[in-house]
Short mmCIF file of C-alpha atoms in Angstrom, two decimals:
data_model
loop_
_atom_site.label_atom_id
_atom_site.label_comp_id
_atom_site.label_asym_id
_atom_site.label_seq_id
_atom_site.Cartn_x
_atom_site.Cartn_y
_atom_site.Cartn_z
CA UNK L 229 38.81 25.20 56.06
CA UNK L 230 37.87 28.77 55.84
CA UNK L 231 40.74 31.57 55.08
CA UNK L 232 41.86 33.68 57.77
CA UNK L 233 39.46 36.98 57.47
CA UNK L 234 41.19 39.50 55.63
CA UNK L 235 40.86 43.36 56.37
CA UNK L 236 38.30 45.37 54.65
CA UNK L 237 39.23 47.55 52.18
CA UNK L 238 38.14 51.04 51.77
CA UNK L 239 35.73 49.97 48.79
CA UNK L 240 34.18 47.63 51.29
CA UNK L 241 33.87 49.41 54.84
CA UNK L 242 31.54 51.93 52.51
CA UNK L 243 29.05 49.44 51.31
CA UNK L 244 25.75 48.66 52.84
CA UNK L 245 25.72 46.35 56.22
CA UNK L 246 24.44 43.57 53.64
CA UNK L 247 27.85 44.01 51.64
CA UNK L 248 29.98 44.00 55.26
CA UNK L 249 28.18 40.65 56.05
CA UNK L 250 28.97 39.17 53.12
CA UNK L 251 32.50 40.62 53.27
CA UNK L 252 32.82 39.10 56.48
CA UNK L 253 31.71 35.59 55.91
CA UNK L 254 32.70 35.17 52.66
CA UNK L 255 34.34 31.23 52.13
CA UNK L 256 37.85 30.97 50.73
CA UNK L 257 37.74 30.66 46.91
CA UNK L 258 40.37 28.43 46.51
CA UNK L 259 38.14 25.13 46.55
CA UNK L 260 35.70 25.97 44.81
CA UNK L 261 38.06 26.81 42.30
CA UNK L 262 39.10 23.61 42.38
CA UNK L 263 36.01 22.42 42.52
CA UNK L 264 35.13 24.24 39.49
CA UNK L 265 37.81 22.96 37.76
CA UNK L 266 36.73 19.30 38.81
CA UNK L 267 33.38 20.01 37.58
CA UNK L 268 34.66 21.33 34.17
CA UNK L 269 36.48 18.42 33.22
CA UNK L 270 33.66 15.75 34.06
CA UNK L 271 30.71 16.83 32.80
CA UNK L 272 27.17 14.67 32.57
CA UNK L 273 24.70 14.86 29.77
CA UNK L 274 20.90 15.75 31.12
CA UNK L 275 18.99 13.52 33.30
CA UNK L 276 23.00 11.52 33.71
CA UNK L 277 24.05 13.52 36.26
CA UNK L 278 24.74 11.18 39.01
CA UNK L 279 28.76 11.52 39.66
CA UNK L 280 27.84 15.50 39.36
CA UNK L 281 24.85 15.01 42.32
CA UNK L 282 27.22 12.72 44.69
CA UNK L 283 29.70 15.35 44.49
CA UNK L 284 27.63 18.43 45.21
CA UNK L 285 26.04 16.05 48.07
CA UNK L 286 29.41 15.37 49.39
CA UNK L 287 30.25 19.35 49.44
CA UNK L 288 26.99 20.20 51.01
CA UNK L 289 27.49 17.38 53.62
CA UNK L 290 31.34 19.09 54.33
CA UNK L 291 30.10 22.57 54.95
CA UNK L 292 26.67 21.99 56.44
CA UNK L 293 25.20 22.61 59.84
CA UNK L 294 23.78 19.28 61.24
CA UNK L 295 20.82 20.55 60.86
CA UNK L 296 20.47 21.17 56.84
CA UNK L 297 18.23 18.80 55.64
CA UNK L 298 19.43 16.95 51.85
CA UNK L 299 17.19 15.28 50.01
CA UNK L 300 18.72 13.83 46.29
CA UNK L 301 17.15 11.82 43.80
CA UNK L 302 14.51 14.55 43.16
CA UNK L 303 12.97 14.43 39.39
CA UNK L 304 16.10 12.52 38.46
CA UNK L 305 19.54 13.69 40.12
CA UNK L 306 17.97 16.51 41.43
CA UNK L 307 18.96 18.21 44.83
CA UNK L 308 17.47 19.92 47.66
CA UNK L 309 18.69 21.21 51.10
CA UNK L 310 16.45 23.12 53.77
CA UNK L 311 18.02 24.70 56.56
CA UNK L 312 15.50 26.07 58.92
CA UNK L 313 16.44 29.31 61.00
CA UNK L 314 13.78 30.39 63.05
CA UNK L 315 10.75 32.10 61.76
CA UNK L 316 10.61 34.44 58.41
CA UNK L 317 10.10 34.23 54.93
CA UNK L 318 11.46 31.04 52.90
CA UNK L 319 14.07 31.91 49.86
CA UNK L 320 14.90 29.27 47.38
CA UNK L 321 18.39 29.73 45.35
CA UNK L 322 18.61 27.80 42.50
CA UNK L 323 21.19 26.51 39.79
CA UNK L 324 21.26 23.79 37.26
CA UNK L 325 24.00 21.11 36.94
CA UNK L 326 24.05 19.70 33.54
CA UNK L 327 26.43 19.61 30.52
CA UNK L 328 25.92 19.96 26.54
CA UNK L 329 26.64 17.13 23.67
CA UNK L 330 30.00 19.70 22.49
CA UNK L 331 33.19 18.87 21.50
CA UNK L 332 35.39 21.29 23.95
CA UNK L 333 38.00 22.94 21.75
CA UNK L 334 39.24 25.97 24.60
CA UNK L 335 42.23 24.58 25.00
CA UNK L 336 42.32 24.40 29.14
CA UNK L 337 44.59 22.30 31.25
CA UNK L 338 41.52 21.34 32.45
CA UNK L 339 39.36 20.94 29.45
CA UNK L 340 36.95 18.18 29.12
CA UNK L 341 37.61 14.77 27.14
CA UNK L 342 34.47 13.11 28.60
CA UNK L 343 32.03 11.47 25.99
CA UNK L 344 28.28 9.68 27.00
CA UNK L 345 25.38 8.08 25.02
CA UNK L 346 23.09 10.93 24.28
CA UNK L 347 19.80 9.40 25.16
CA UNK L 348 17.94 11.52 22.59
CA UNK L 349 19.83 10.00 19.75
CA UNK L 350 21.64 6.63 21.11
CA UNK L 351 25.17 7.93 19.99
CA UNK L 352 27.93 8.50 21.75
CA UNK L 353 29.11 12.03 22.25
CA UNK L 354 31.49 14.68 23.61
CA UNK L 355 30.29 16.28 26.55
CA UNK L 356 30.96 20.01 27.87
CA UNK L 357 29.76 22.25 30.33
CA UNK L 358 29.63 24.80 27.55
CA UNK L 359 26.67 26.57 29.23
CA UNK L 360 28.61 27.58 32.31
CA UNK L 361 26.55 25.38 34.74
CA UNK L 362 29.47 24.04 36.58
CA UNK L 363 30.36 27.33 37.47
CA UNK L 364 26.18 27.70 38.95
CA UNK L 365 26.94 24.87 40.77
CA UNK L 366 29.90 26.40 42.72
CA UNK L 367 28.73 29.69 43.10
CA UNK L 368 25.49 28.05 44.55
CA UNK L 369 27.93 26.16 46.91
CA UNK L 370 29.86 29.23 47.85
CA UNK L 371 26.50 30.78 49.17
CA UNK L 372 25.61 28.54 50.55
CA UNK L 373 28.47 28.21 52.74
CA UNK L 374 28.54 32.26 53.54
CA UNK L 375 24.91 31.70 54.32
CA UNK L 376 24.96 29.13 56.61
CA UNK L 377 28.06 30.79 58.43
CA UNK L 378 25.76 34.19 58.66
CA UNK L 379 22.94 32.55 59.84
CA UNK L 380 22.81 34.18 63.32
CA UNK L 381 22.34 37.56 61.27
CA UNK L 382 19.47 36.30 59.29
CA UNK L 383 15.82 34.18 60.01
CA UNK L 384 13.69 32.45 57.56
CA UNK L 385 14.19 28.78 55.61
CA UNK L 386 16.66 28.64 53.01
CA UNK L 387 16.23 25.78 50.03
CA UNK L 388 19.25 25.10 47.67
CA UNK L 389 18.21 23.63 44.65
CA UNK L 390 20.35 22.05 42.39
CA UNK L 391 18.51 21.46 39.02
CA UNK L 392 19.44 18.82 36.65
CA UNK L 393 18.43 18.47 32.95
CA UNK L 394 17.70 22.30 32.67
CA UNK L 395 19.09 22.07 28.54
CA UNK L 396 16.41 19.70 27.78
CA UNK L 397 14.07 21.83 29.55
CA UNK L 398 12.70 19.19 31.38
CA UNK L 399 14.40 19.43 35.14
CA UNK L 400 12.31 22.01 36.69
CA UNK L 401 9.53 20.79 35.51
CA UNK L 402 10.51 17.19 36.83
CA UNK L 403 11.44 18.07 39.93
CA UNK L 404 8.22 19.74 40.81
CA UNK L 405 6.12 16.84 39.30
CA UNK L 406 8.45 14.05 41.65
CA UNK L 407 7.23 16.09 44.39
CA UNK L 408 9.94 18.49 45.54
CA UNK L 409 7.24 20.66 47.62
CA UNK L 410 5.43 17.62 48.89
CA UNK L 411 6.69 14.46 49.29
CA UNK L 412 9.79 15.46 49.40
CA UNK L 413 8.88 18.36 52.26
CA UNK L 414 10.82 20.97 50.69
CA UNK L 415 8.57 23.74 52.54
CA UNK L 416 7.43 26.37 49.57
CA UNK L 417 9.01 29.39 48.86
CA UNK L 418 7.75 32.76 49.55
CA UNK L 419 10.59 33.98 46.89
CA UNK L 420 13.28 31.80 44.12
CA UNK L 421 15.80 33.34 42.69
CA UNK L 422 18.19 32.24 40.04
CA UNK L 423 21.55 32.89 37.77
CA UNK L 424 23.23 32.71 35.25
CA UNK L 425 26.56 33.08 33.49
CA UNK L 426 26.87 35.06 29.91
CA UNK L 427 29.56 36.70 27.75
CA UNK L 428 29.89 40.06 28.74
CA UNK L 429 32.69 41.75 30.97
CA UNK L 430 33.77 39.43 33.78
CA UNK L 431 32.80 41.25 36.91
CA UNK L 432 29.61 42.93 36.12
CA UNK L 433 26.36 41.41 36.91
CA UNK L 434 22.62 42.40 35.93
CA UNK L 435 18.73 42.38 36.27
CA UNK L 436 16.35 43.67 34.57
CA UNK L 437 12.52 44.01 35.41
CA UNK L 438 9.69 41.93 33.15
CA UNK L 439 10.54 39.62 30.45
CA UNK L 440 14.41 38.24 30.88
CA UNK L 441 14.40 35.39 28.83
CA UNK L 442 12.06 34.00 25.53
CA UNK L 443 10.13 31.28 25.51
CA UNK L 444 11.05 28.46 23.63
CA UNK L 445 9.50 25.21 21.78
CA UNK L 446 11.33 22.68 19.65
CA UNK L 447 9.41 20.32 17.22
CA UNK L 448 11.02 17.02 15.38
CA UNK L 449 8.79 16.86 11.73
CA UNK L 450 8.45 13.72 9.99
CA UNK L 451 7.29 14.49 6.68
CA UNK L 452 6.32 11.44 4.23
CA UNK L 453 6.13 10.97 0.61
CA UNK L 454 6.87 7.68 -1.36
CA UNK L 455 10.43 6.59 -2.19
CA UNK L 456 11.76 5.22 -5.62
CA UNK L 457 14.64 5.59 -8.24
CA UNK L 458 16.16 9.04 -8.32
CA UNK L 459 16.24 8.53 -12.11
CA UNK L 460 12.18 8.09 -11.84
CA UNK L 461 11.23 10.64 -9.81
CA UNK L 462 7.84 11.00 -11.59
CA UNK L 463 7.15 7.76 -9.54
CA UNK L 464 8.07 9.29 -6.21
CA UNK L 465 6.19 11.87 -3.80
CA UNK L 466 9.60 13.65 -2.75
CA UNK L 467 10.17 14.12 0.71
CA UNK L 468 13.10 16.17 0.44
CA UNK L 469 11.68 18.89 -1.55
CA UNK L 470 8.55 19.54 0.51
CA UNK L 471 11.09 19.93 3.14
CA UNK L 472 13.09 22.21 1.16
CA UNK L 473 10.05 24.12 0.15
CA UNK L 474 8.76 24.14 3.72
CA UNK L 475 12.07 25.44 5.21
CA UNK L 476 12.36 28.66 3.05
CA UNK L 477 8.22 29.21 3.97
CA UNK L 478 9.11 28.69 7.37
CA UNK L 479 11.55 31.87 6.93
CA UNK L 480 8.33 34.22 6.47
CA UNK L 481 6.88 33.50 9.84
CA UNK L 482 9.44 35.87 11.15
CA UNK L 483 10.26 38.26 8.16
CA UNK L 484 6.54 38.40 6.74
CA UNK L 485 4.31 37.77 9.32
CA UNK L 486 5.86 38.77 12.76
CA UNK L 487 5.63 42.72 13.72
CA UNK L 488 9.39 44.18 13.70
CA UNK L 489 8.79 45.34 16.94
CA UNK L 490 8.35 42.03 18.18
CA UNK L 491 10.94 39.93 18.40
CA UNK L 492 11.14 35.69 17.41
CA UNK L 493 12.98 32.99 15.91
CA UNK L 494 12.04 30.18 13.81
CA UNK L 495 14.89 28.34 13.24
CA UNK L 496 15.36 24.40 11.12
CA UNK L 497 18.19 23.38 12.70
CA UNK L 498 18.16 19.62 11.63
CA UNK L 499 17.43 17.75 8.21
CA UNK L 500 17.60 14.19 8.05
CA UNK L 501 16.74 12.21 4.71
CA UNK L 502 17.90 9.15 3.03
CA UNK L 503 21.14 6.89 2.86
CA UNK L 504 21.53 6.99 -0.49
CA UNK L 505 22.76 9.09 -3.76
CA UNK L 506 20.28 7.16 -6.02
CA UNK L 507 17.53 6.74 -3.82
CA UNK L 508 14.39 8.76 -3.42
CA UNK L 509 13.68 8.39 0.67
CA UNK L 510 10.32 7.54 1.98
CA UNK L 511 10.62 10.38 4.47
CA UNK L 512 12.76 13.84 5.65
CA UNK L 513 12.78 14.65 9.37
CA UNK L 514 12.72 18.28 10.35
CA UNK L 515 14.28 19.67 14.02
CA UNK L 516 12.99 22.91 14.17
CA UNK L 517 13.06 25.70 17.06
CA UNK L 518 11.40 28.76 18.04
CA UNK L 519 11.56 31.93 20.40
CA UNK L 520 9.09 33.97 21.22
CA UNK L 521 8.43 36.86 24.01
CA UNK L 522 4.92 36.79 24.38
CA UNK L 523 2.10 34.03 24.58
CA UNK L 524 0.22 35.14 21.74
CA UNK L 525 3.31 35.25 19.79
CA UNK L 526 3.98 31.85 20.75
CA UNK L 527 0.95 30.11 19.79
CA UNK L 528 0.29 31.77 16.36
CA UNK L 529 3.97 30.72 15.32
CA UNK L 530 3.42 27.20 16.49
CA UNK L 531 0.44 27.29 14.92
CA UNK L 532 1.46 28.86 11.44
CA UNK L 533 4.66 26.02 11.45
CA UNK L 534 2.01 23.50 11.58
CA UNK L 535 -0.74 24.81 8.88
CA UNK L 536 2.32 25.50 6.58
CA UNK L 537 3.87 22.19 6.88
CA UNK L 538 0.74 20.58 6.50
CA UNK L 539 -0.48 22.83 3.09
CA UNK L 540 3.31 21.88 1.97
CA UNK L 541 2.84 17.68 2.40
CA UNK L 542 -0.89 18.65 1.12
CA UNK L 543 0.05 20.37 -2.42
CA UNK L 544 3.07 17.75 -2.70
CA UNK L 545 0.38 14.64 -2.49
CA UNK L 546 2.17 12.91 0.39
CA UNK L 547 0.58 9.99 1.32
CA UNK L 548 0.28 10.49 5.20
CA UNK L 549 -0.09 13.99 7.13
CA UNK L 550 3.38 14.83 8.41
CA UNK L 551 4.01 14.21 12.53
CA UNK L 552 4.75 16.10 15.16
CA UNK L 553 6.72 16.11 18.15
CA UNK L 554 7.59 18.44 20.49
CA UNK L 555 10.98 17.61 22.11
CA UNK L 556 11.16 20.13 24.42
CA UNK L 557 9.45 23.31 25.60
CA UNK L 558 10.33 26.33 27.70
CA UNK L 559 8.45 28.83 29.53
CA UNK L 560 9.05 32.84 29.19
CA UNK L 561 10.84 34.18 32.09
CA UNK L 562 9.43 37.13 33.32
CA UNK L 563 11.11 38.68 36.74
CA UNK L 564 8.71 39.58 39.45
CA UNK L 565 8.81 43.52 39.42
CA UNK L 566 8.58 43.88 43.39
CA UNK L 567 11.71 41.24 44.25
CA UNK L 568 13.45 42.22 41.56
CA UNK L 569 13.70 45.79 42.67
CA UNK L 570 14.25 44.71 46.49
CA UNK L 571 17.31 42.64 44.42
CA UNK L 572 18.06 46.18 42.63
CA UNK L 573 19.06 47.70 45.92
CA UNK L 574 20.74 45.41 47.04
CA UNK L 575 22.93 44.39 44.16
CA UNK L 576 23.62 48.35 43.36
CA UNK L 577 24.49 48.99 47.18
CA UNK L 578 27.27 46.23 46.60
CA UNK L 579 28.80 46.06 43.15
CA UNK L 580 27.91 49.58 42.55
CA UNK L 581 26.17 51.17 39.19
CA UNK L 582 27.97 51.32 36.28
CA UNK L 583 30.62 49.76 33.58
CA UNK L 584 31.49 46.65 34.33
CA UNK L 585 29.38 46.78 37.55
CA UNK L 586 25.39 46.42 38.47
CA UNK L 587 23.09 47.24 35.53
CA UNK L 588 19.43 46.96 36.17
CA UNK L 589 18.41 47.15 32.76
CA UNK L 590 20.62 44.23 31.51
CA UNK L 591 20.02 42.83 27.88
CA UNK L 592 17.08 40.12 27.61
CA UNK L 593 18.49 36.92 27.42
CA UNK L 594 18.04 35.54 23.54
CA UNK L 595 17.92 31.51 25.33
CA UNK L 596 15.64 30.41 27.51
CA UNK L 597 15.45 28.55 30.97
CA UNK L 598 13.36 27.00 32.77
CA UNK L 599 13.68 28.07 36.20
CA UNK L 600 10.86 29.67 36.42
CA UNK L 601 8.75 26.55 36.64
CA UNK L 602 10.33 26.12 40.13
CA UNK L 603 8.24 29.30 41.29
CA UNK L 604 5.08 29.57 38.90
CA UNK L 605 4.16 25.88 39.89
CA UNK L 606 2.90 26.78 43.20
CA UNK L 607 2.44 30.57 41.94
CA UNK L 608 5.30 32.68 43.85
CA UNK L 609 7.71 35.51 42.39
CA UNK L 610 11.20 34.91 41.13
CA UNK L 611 13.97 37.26 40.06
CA UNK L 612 16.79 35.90 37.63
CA UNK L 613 19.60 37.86 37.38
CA UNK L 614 22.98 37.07 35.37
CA UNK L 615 26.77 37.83 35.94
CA UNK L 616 29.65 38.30 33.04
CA UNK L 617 32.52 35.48 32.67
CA UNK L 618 34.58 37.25 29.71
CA UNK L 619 38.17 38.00 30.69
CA UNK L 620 38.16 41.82 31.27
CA UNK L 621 41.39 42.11 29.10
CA UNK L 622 39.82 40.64 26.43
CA UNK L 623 36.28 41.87 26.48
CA UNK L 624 37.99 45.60 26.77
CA UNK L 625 40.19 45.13 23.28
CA UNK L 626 37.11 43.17 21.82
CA UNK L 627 34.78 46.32 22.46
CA UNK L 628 37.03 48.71 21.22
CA UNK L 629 37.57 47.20 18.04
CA UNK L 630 33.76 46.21 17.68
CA UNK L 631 34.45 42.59 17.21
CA UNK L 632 32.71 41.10 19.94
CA UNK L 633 30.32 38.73 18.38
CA UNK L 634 33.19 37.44 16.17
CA UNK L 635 35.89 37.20 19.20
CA UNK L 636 33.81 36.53 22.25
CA UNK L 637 32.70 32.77 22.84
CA UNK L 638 29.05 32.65 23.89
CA UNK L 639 26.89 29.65 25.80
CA UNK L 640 27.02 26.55 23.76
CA UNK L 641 29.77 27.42 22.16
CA UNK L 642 32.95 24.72 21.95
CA UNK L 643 35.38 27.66 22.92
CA UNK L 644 32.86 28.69 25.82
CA UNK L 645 35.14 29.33 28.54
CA UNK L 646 34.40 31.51 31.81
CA UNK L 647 37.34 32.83 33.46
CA UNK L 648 36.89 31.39 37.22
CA UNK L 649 37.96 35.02 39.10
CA UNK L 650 36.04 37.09 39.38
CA UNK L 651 33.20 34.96 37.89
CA UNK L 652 33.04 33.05 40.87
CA UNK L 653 32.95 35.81 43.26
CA UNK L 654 30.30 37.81 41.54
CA UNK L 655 28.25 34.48 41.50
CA UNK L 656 28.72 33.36 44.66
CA UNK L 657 28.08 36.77 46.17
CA UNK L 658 24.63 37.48 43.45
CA UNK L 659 23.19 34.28 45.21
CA UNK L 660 24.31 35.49 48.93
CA UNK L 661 23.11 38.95 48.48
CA UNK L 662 20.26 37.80 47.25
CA UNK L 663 18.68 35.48 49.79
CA UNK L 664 20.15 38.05 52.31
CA UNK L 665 17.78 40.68 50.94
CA UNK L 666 14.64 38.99 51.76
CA UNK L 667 15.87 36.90 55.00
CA UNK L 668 17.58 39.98 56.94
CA UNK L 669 15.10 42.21 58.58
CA UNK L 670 15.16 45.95 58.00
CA UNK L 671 15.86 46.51 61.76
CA UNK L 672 18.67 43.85 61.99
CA UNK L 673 20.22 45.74 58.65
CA UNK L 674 20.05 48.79 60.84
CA UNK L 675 21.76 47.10 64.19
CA UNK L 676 24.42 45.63 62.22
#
């Protein structure tokens, strides 16, 4: 049940007729908080989100018109809903629903205890939503119900998307391939947008034209030599020092042979050899990851990883070439410059410019995402834009004594730990304002 309307304030009688619509049919926060908080403290690993997709279905099938079509199942536990409303352009709104292998250490009432297999490695873990995608998944849900109450002041097709196994990098990509825009008849958008939770002031919320987010690939290395004796190691081909010597070579991809201008990552995250104090091992496995922010700079670093890792195993005398595998890969995100400055508008009109408010020249994003799949597959223009979840008590004393990297939890972190208000609202509004942008006319802006 919706709240009674409240007056608007001052603040909100002077915003644009978008802001007044959204002012108007805004839902009550209080479930979704709960919601959120429900979300939180059962979170599913990637491509396990079932309990996570029943319960978004179940929310979707509370607030919708009987005419919102919901298709689940998609590329895994994936979602989509269509609600048709008369002719005009067709906006998807996306968000991704899965949780991280983390050990949650904020301390909530409502923290998470949950542990799953973790199909990658067959052990069982913690799980978190330490990426802030339960708090996607209500915003999502909170536009979604504004929009569908607004819908006489707005024409076009609106698609929800609810993404799973986005941390894997894998979902989008999924979903698309199942056939979300084809056998599945989810019609194809004319625009997608997207967003995101990050660590910086609760309240504000950003874009920023061109690249928004690096590309990213991840690689598991098997190198080989030949075990023995560690008091014979004349007798062995030692896999754990070509892996030593290969991770400090790795180091000059960035430092020695990357342009300071530019900016990447190479990054061993993982090294995995042996069982034993007194034992040589046969092999060393390598998990390594990089970032890059522009094609070419992504292929000559993949590249270079592989012809050093190779001349390593080469000059060692290992037996057998070392093998690759790429675990998972990510595209650059790069906002369309024409939507996203129909989204600048829009969001500035509302929030207003400013501390702690719109910025349209937010940071780049050092992670990556893979939403942008959902619009390049069947070639289309996306915006991604991203809203602050750092209590504004805390952020303030953090900036003023400079110790924000050091106090301020960021995504993946166990302590990651959005405050729900205004998080929520900022969201929740982002994604309304958003799809309202494109599927209210000019002339109906003007009439209202």
């Amino acid at each position: 049940m919706r709240a009674a309307r409240q007056p608007l304030s001052a603040r909100e009688m002077a915003t644009t007729p978008l802001s007044q619509l959204i002012h108007r049919h805004r839902p009550d926060t209080k479930p979704l908080e709960d919601l959120y908080k429900h979300l939180h403290q059962h979170p599913e690993l990637s491509n396990q989100e079932s309990e996570t997709a029943a319960t978004i279905v179940a929310r979707l099938e509370a607030i919708a018109p009987a005419d919102l079509i919901i298709k689940s199942g998609i590329g895994g536990h994936g979602i989509a809903a269509t609600l048709r409303n008369s002719d005009g352009p067709v906006v998807l709104l996306r968000a991704d629903i899965d949780a991280l292998p983390v050990e949650e250490r904020t301390g909530l009432a409502y923290a998470s205890t949950k542990r799953m297999v973790h199909a990658p490695t067959g052990v069982e873990k913690p799980v978190m939503h330490a990426c802030g995608h339960d708090m996607h998944i209500v915003c999502l849900l909170g536009a979604a119900e504004a929009l569908f109450s607004s819908r006489k002041h707005w024409s076009g097709t609106l698609v929800l998307v609810f993404q799973p196994a986005e941390e894997r990098g894998t979902g989008a990509q999924a979903m698309v391939d199942d056939g979300l825009y084809s056998t599945h008849g989810v019609p194809i958008p004319d625009i997608v947008l997207g967003g995101h939770v990050r660590p910086l002031r609760a309240g504000s919320i950003g874009t920023c034209r061109g690249l928004v987010a690096t590309s990213a690939d991840s690689l598991r290395v098997t190198i080989h030599g030949q075990g023995s004796h560690a008091s014979m190691p004349h007798t062995s081909v030692d896999p754990v020092v070509i892996a030593a010597s290969t991770i400090l070579k790795l180091q000059t991809l960035v430092s020695r042979e990357t342009d300071p201008a530019e900016s990447s990552v190479v990054t061993v995250a993982t090294v995995h050899a042996g069982d034993a104090e007194n034992v040589i091992p046969d092999t060393a496995v390598l998990g390594i990851d990089t970032r890059s922010t522009t094609v070419a700079a992504r292929e000559r670093i993949m590249n270079r990883i592989q012809t050093i890792i190779h001349a390593e195993s080469s000059c060692a005398g290992a037996p057998k070439v070392p093998e690759f595998e790429q675990t998972r890969s990510f595209p650059l995100t790069i906002n369309d410059e024409a939507v996203t400055q129909q989204i600048e508008q829009a969001f500035a009109g509302h929030f207003g410019e400013g501390p702690g408010q719109f910025n349209k020249s937010m940071p780049r994003l050092s992670f990556s995402e893979d939403f942008a799949i959902l619009a390049t597959s069947v070639g289309k223009p996306y915006c991604f834009f991203t809203y602050g979840c750092v209590d504004e008590e805390l952020w303030d004393r953090a900036e003023r004594e400079g110790s924000i990297s050091q106090t301020v939890a960021a995504n993946h972190s166990s302590k990651f730990a959005p405050v729900i208000m205004p998080t929520l609202k900022v969201g929740m509004d982002g994604y309304t304002l958003g799809a309202l942008s494109f599927l209210v006319s000019a002339t109906t802006r003007a009439a209202s």
